[in-house]
C-alpha cells in the first residue's frame, strides 16, 4: 500500500486527533450513557480511586446512565456489592434511589457466560 493512500485512510478513520481525557466531566455531557471499566479505572479492587466516587455521582446527578463493565468472572450481584462497599451508588436494585439519578448498572463477563450456558449456547 502506498504511503499517501495509507495516510489518507488513517485520516478518514480518525478525522480528529486523539484527545487526552483528564476529567470525566469533559466528555460526560456529550453522551447519554457512560461505559466505565471497573478495575484500574474507578477502583483498584480494595479502594475507590480519589475523586472516582464523586465523579460517577456527578454523572448520575446529571441524569446520565452509568454502566460499569468488567471482564471479571464474578456475577453482577457481587460486583454491585463491591461498588456499594466502595461508596458508589445508587446502584440497580437499591431500595432507595436519589431523585433524578440513574442507578449504576453492571455487565460482567461472568454473567454473560452464565446466561450463555443457561441458554444452551
GROMACS .gro file of N, CA and C in nm:
model
  363
    1UNK      N    1   0.085  -0.116   0.000
    1UNK     CA    2   0.000   0.000   0.000
    1UNK      C    3   0.090   0.123   0.000
    2UNK      N    4   0.058   0.220  -0.086
    2UNK     CA    5   0.145   0.338  -0.091
    2UNK      C    6   0.120   0.428   0.030
    3UNK      N    7   0.223   0.503   0.072
    3UNK     CA    8   0.219   0.580   0.195
    3UNK      C    9   0.111   0.687   0.194
    4UNK      N   10   0.093   0.756   0.082
    4UNK     CA   11  -0.009   0.862   0.075
    4UNK      C   12  -0.148   0.804   0.094
    5UNK      N   13  -0.174   0.689   0.033
    5UNK     CA   14  -0.305   0.626   0.047
    5UNK      C   15  -0.330   0.584   0.192
    6UNK      N   16  -0.225   0.527   0.254
    6UNK     CA   17  -0.236   0.484   0.393
    6UNK      C   18  -0.265   0.603   0.483
    7UNK      N   19  -0.198   0.717   0.463
    7UNK     CA   20  -0.221   0.836   0.544
    7UNK      C   21  -0.364   0.887   0.524
    8UNK      N   22  -0.414   0.885   0.400
    8UNK     CA   23  -0.550   0.928   0.372
    8UNK      C   24  -0.649   0.836   0.443
    9UNK      N   25  -0.623   0.708   0.439
    9UNK     CA   26  -0.708   0.611   0.507
    9UNK      C   27  -0.712   0.638   0.657
   10UNK      N   28  -0.597   0.667   0.717
   10UNK     CA   29  -0.593   0.698   0.860
   10UNK      C   30  -0.672   0.825   0.891
   11UNK      N   31  -0.664   0.925   0.805
   11UNK     CA   32  -0.738   1.049   0.829
   11UNK      C   33  -0.888   1.025   0.819
   12UNK      N   34  -0.930   0.936   0.730
   12UNK     CA   35  -1.073   0.906   0.718
   12UNK      C   36  -1.124   0.827   0.838
   13UNK      N   37  -1.042   0.738   0.888
   13UNK     CA   38  -1.083   0.656   1.003
   13UNK      C   39  -1.085   0.741   1.130
   14UNK      N   40  -0.985   0.823   1.150
   14UNK     CA   41  -0.975   0.906   1.271
   14UNK      C   42  -0.956   1.052   1.229
   15UNK      N   43  -1.066   1.121   1.193
   15UNK     CA   44  -1.055   1.256   1.140
   15UNK      C   45  -1.007   1.359   1.241
   16UNK      N   46  -1.013   1.330   1.371
   16UNK     CA   47  -0.964   1.425   1.470
   16UNK      C   48  -0.856   1.358   1.553
   17UNK      N   49  -0.760   1.435   1.599
   17UNK     CA   50  -0.654   1.375   1.680
   17UNK      C   51  -0.710   1.325   1.813
   18UNK      N   52  -0.645   1.227   1.869
   18UNK     CA   53  -0.688   1.173   1.998
   18UNK      C   54  -0.683   1.282   2.103
   19UNK      N   55  -0.780   1.278   2.192
   19UNK     CA   56  -0.788   1.378   2.298
   19UNK      C   57  -0.748   1.313   2.430
   20UNK      N   58  -0.659   1.377   2.504
   20UNK     CA   59  -0.621   1.328   2.634
   20UNK      C   60  -0.731   1.365   2.732
   21UNK      N   61  -0.790   1.266   2.794
   21UNK     CA   62  -0.900   1.288   2.886
   21UNK      C   63  -0.843   1.300   3.027
   22UNK      N   64  -0.856   1.417   3.086
   22UNK     CA   65  -0.805   1.439   3.220
   22UNK      C   66  -0.917   1.452   3.323
   23UNK      N   67  -1.041   1.461   3.277
   23UNK     CA   68  -1.153   1.481   3.368
   23UNK      C   69  -1.277   1.421   3.302
   24UNK      N   70  -1.348   1.336   3.373
   24UNK     CA   71  -1.467   1.272   3.320
   24UNK      C   72  -1.572   1.374   3.276
   25UNK      N   73  -1.581   1.483   3.347
   25UNK     CA   74  -1.682   1.585   3.316
   25UNK      C   75  -1.657   1.651   3.180
   26UNK      N   76  -1.535   1.640   3.130
   26UNK     CA   77  -1.502   1.696   2.999
   26UNK      C   78  -1.589   1.636   2.890
   27UNK      N   79  -1.621   1.508   2.903
   27UNK     CA   80  -1.699   1.440   2.799
   27UNK      C   81  -1.837   1.394   2.845
   28UNK      N   82  -1.866   1.400   2.974
   28UNK     CA   83  -1.990   1.342   3.027
   28UNK      C   84  -2.114   1.398   2.960
   29UNK      N   85  -2.118   1.526   2.935
   29UNK     CA   86  -2.240   1.586   2.879
   29UNK      C   87  -2.259   1.556   2.731
   30UNK      N   88  -2.161   1.496   2.667
   30UNK     CA   89  -2.174   1.461   2.525
   30UNK      C   90  -2.251   1.331   2.504
   31UNK      N   91  -2.270   1.254   2.610
   31UNK     CA   92  -2.325   1.119   2.596
   31UNK      C   93  -2.443   1.098   2.690
   32UNK      N   94  -2.533   1.008   2.652
   32UNK     CA   95  -2.646   0.971   2.737
   32UNK      C   96  -2.607   0.862   2.837
   33UNK      N   97  -2.506   0.784   2.801
   33UNK     CA   98  -2.464   0.672   2.883
   33UNK      C   99  -2.312   0.662   2.880
   34UNK      N  100  -2.252   0.635   2.995
   34UNK     CA  101  -2.108   0.615   3.001
   34UNK      C  102  -2.080   0.471   3.041
   35UNK      N  103  -1.993   0.405   2.967
   35UNK     CA  104  -1.947   0.270   3.000
   35UNK      C  105  -1.812   0.285   3.068
   36UNK      N  106  -1.804   0.241   3.192
   36UNK     CA  107  -1.681   0.254   3.269
   36UNK      C  108  -1.630   0.116   3.309
   37UNK      N  109  -1.504   0.088   3.278
   37UNK     CA  110  -1.443  -0.034   3.329
   37UNK      C  111  -1.422  -0.013   3.478
   38UNK      N  112  -1.419  -0.121   3.554
   38UNK     CA  113  -1.405  -0.100   3.698
   38UNK      C  114  -1.260  -0.110   3.745
   39UNK      N  115  -1.196  -0.225   3.731
   39UNK     CA  116  -1.062  -0.244   3.786
   39UNK      C  117  -0.960  -0.157   3.713
   40UNK      N  118  -0.891  -0.075   3.788
   40UNK     CA  119  -0.789   0.011   3.730
   40UNK      C  120  -0.843   0.140   3.672
   41UNK      N  121  -0.975   0.157   3.674
   41UNK     CA  122  -1.035   0.280   3.622
   41UNK      C  123  -1.105   0.357   3.734
   42UNK      N  124  -1.198   0.291   3.804
   42UNK     CA  125  -1.267   0.360   3.914
   42UNK      C  126  -1.223   0.308   4.051
   43UNK      N  127  -1.160   0.190   4.055
   43UNK     CA  128  -1.107   0.138   4.181
   43UNK      C  129  -0.998   0.036   4.154
   44UNK      N  130  -0.927   0.003   4.262
   44UNK     CA  131  -0.817  -0.094   4.249
   44UNK      C  132  -0.852  -0.231   4.306
   45UNK      N  133  -0.980  -0.252   4.335
   45UNK     CA  134  -1.024  -0.378   4.393
   45UNK      C  135  -1.048  -0.368   4.542
   46UNK      N  136  -0.980  -0.274   4.607
   46UNK     CA  137  -0.996  -0.256   4.752
   46UNK      C  138  -1.042  -0.115   4.788
   47UNK      N  139  -1.001  -0.018   4.706
   47UNK     CA  140  -1.033   0.122   4.735
   47UNK      C  141  -1.073   0.194   4.606
   48UNK      N  142  -1.171   0.282   4.619
   48UNK     CA  143  -1.206   0.368   4.506
   48UNK      C  144  -1.091   0.466   4.485
   49UNK      N  145  -1.063   0.498   4.359
   49UNK     CA  146  -0.959   0.597   4.332
   49UNK      C  147  -1.006   0.735   4.375
   50UNK      N  148  -0.913   0.820   4.417
   50UNK     CA  149  -0.952   0.954   4.460
   50UNK      C  150  -1.034   1.026   4.353
   51UNK      N  151  -1.148   1.076   4.393
   51UNK     CA  152  -1.236   1.150   4.303
   51UNK      C  153  -1.331   1.066   4.220
   52UNK      N  154  -1.311   0.933   4.221
   52UNK     CA  155  -1.393   0.847   4.135
   52UNK      C  156  -1.539   0.844   4.180
   53UNK      N  157  -1.562   0.830   4.310
   53UNK     CA  158  -1.700   0.824   4.361
   53UNK      C  159  -1.771   0.956   4.330
   54UNK      N  160  -1.703   1.067   4.356
   54UNK     CA  161  -1.762   1.199   4.331
   54UNK      C  162  -1.791   1.219   4.182
   55UNK      N  163  -1.699   1.175   4.096
   55UNK     CA  164  -1.718   1.192   3.951
   55UNK      C  165  -1.835   1.109   3.900
   56UNK      N  166  -1.843   0.983   3.942
   56UNK     CA  167  -1.953   0.897   3.899
   56UNK      C  168  -2.085   0.951   3.953
   57UNK      N  169  -2.086   0.996   4.078
   57UNK     CA  170  -2.208   1.054   4.136
   57UNK      C  171  -2.252   1.178   4.059
   58UNK      N  172  -2.157   1.259   4.018
   58UNK     CA  173  -2.191   1.380   3.942
   58UNK      C  174  -2.251   1.344   3.807
   59UNK      N  175  -2.196   1.243   3.742
   59UNK     CA  176  -2.251   1.197   3.615
   59UNK      C  177  -2.395   1.148   3.636
   60UNK      N  178  -2.417   1.072   3.743
   60UNK     CA  179  -2.552   1.024   3.774
   60UNK      C  180  -2.645   1.142   3.804
   61UNK      N  181  -2.596   1.239   3.881
   61UNK     CA  182  -2.676   1.356   3.915
   61UNK      C  183  -2.720   1.432   3.791
   62UNK      N  184  -2.636   1.429   3.687
   62UNK     CA  185  -2.670   1.495   3.560
   62UNK      C  186  -2.768   1.413   3.477
   63UNK      N  187  -2.816   1.302   3.532
   63UNK     CA  188  -2.917   1.221   3.465
   63UNK      C  189  -2.863   1.124   3.362
   64UNK      N  190  -2.733   1.101   3.364
   64UNK     CA  191  -2.671   1.009   3.269
   64UNK      C  192  -2.676   0.867   3.323
   65UNK      N  193  -2.686   0.772   3.233
   65UNK     CA  194  -2.676   0.631   3.271
   65UNK      C  195  -2.528   0.596   3.284
   66UNK      N  196  -2.497   0.516   3.384
   66UNK     CA  197  -2.360   0.468   3.405
   66UNK      C  198  -2.367   0.316   3.408
   67UNK      N  199  -2.290   0.255   3.321
   67UNK     CA  200  -2.282   0.109   3.318
   67UNK      C  201  -2.137   0.070   3.343
   68UNK      N  202  -2.114  -0.001   3.451
   68UNK     CA  203  -1.981  -0.050   3.483
   68UNK      C  204  -1.965  -0.185   3.415
   69UNK      N  205  -1.860  -0.197   3.337
   69UNK     CA  206  -1.834  -0.321   3.265
   69UNK      C  207  -1.708  -0.386   3.321
   70UNK      N  208  -1.704  -0.518   3.315
   70UNK     CA  209  -1.589  -0.589   3.370
   70UNK      C  210  -1.571  -0.723   3.301
   71UNK      N  211  -1.446  -0.761   3.283
   71UNK     CA  212  -1.420  -0.895   3.231
   71UNK      C  213  -1.402  -0.994   3.346
   72UNK      N  214  -1.447  -0.955   3.464
   72UNK     CA  215  -1.441  -1.040   3.582
   72UNK      C  216  -1.534  -1.161   3.566
   73UNK      N  217  -1.494  -1.272   3.624
   73UNK     CA  218  -1.580  -1.390   3.622
   73UNK      C  219  -1.690  -1.381   3.727
   74UNK      N  220  -1.683  -1.280   3.811
   74UNK     CA  221  -1.786  -1.263   3.914
   74UNK      C  222  -1.919  -1.224   3.851
   75UNK      N  223  -2.025  -1.256   3.923
   75UNK     CA  224  -2.159  -1.223   3.876
   75UNK      C  225  -2.194  -1.079   3.915
   76UNK      N  226  -2.298  -1.030   3.854
   76UNK     CA  227  -2.344  -0.892   3.872
   76UNK      C  228  -2.365  -0.855   4.019
   77UNK      N  229  -2.432  -0.941   4.096
   77UNK     CA  230  -2.462  -0.907   4.236
   77UNK      C  231  -2.335  -0.888   4.318
   78UNK      N  232  -2.230  -0.965   4.288
   78UNK     CA  233  -2.102  -0.947   4.358
   78UNK      C  234  -2.040  -0.812   4.323
   79UNK      N  235  -2.047  -0.777   4.197
   79UNK     CA  236  -1.990  -0.650   4.151
   79UNK      C  237  -2.066  -0.533   4.209
   80UNK      N  238  -2.199  -0.541   4.210
   80UNK     CA  239  -2.278  -0.433   4.270
   80UNK      C  240  -2.247  -0.419   4.418
   81UNK      N  241  -2.232  -0.529   4.490
   81UNK     CA  242  -2.198  -0.525   4.632
   81UNK      C  243  -2.062  -0.457   4.653
   82UNK      N  244  -1.966  -0.490   4.569
   82UNK     CA  245  -1.834  -0.427   4.581
   82UNK      C  246  -1.843  -0.278   4.554
   83UNK      N  247  -1.915  -0.239   4.450
   83UNK     CA  248  -1.928  -0.097   4.419
   83UNK      C  249  -1.992  -0.022   4.536
   84UNK      N  250  -2.096  -0.078   4.592
   84UNK     CA  251  -2.162  -0.015   4.709
   84UNK      C  252  -2.065  -0.002   4.825
   85UNK      N  253  -1.987  -0.108   4.850
   85UNK     CA  254  -1.893  -0.106   4.964
   85UNK      C  255  -1.783  -0.002   4.945
   86UNK      N  256  -1.756   0.033   4.820
   86UNK     CA  257  -1.654   0.135   4.791
   86UNK      C  258  -1.712   0.275   4.788
   87UNK      N  259  -1.844   0.287   4.805
   87UNK     CA  260  -1.906   0.418   4.810
   87UNK      C  261  -1.980   0.461   4.686
   88UNK      N  262  -1.983   0.376   4.584
   88UNK     CA  263  -2.054   0.411   4.461
   88UNK      C  264  -2.203   0.385   4.479
   89UNK      N  265  -2.284   0.462   4.413
   89UNK     CA  266  -2.428   0.439   4.419
   89UNK      C  267  -2.504   0.567   4.391
   90UNK      N  268  -2.631   0.557   4.375
   90UNK     CA  269  -2.712   0.437   4.389
   90UNK      C  270  -2.686   0.339   4.275
   91UNK      N  271  -2.707   0.212   4.305
   91UNK     CA  272  -2.689   0.105   4.208
   91UNK      C  273  -2.822   0.037   4.181
   92UNK      N  274  -2.831  -0.030   4.066
   92UNK     CA  275  -2.955  -0.101   4.036
   92UNK      C  276  -2.984  -0.201   4.147
   93UNK      N  277  -3.111  -0.210   4.182
   93UNK     CA  278  -3.152  -0.299   4.289
   93UNK      C  279  -3.157  -0.231   4.425
   94UNK      N  280  -3.105  -0.109   4.436
   94UNK     CA  281  -3.114  -0.036   4.563
   94UNK      C  282  -3.258   0.002   4.590
   95UNK      N  283  -3.298  -0.011   4.715
   95UNK     CA  284  -3.436   0.022   4.753
   95UNK      C  285  -3.463   0.171   4.737
   96UNK      N  286  -3.365   0.251   4.772
   96UNK     CA  287  -3.384   0.396   4.764
   96UNK      C  288  -3.295   0.454   4.656
   97UNK      N  289  -3.359   0.516   4.560
   97UNK     CA  290  -3.285   0.585   4.455
   97UNK      C  291  -3.299   0.735   4.478
   98UNK      N  292  -3.192   0.806   4.454
   98UNK     CA  293  -3.197   0.951   4.470
   98UNK      C  294  -3.269   1.011   4.351
   99UNK      N  295  -3.354   1.109   4.376
   99UNK     CA  296  -3.435   1.169   4.271
   99UNK      C  297  -3.349   1.220   4.156
  100UNK      N  298  -3.387   1.180   4.035
  100UNK     CA  299  -3.318   1.225   3.915
  100UNK      C  300  -3.190   1.152   3.883
  101UNK      N  301  -3.148   1.060   3.971
  101UNK     CA  302  -3.022   0.988   3.949
  101UNK      C  303  -3.050   0.850   3.893
  102UNK      N  304  -2.986   0.820   3.782
  102UNK     CA  305  -2.995   0.686   3.724
  102UNK      C  306  -2.909   0.592   3.807
  103UNK      N  307  -2.958   0.472   3.840
  103UNK     CA  308  -2.874   0.378   3.915
  103UNK      C  309  -2.762   0.322   3.827
  104UNK      N  310  -2.651   0.291   3.890
  104UNK     CA  311  -2.540   0.228   3.819
  104UNK      C  312  -2.582   0.087   3.781
  105UNK      N  313  -2.562   0.049   3.656
  105UNK     CA  314  -2.586  -0.088   3.614
  105UNK      C  315  -2.452  -0.155   3.589
  106UNK      N  316  -2.454  -0.287   3.580
  106UNK     CA  317  -2.330  -0.364   3.569
  106UNK      C  318  -2.347  -0.473   3.465
  107UNK      N  319  -2.242  -0.495   3.385
  107UNK     CA  320  -2.234  -0.609   3.294
  107UNK      C  321  -2.097  -0.674   3.316
  108UNK      N  322  -2.097  -0.803   3.349
  108UNK     CA  323  -1.971  -0.875   3.368
  108UNK      C  324  -1.963  -0.992   3.271
  109UNK      N  325  -1.842  -1.032   3.240
  109UNK     CA  326  -1.826  -1.149   3.154
  109UNK      C  327  -1.878  -1.274   3.225
  110UNK      N  328  -1.869  -1.276   3.359
  110UNK     CA  329  -1.923  -1.389   3.434
  110UNK      C  330  -2.072  -1.407   3.411
  111UNK      N  331  -2.145  -1.296   3.409
  111UNK     CA  332  -2.289  -1.304   3.382
  111UNK      C  333  -2.317  -1.347   3.239
  112UNK      N  334  -2.239  -1.297   3.146
  112UNK     CA  335  -2.260  -1.333   3.006
  112UNK      C  336  -2.235  -1.481   2.982
  113UNK      N  337  -2.131  -1.535   3.044
  113UNK     CA  338  -2.103  -1.678   3.032
  113UNK      C  339  -2.214  -1.759   3.098
  114UNK      N  340  -2.256  -1.718   3.217
  114UNK     CA  341  -2.363  -1.788   3.288
  114UNK      C  342  -2.490  -1.791   3.203
  115UNK      N  343  -2.529  -1.677   3.149
  115UNK     CA  344  -2.651  -1.671   3.067
  115UNK      C  345  -2.638  -1.756   2.941
  116UNK      N  346  -2.519  -1.755   2.880
  116UNK     CA  347  -2.497  -1.839   2.762
  116UNK      C  348  -2.507  -1.987   2.792
  117UNK      N  349  -2.449  -2.029   2.904
  117UNK     CA  350  -2.458  -2.170   2.942
  117UNK      C  351  -2.600  -2.209   2.979
  118UNK      N  352  -2.667  -2.120   3.048
  118UNK     CA  353  -2.805  -2.146   3.088
  118UNK      C  354  -2.896  -2.161   2.965
  119UNK      N  355  -2.869  -2.083   2.861
  119UNK     CA  356  -2.950  -2.088   2.740
  119UNK      C  357  -2.909  -2.204   2.649
  120UNK      N  358  -2.796  -2.268   2.681
  120UNK     CA  359  -2.751  -2.379   2.600
  120UNK      C  360  -2.674  -2.337   2.476
  121UNK      N  361  -2.629  -2.213   2.473
  121UNK     CA  362  -2.550  -2.164   2.358
  121UNK      C  363  -2.408  -2.212   2.363
   0.00000   0.00000   0.00000
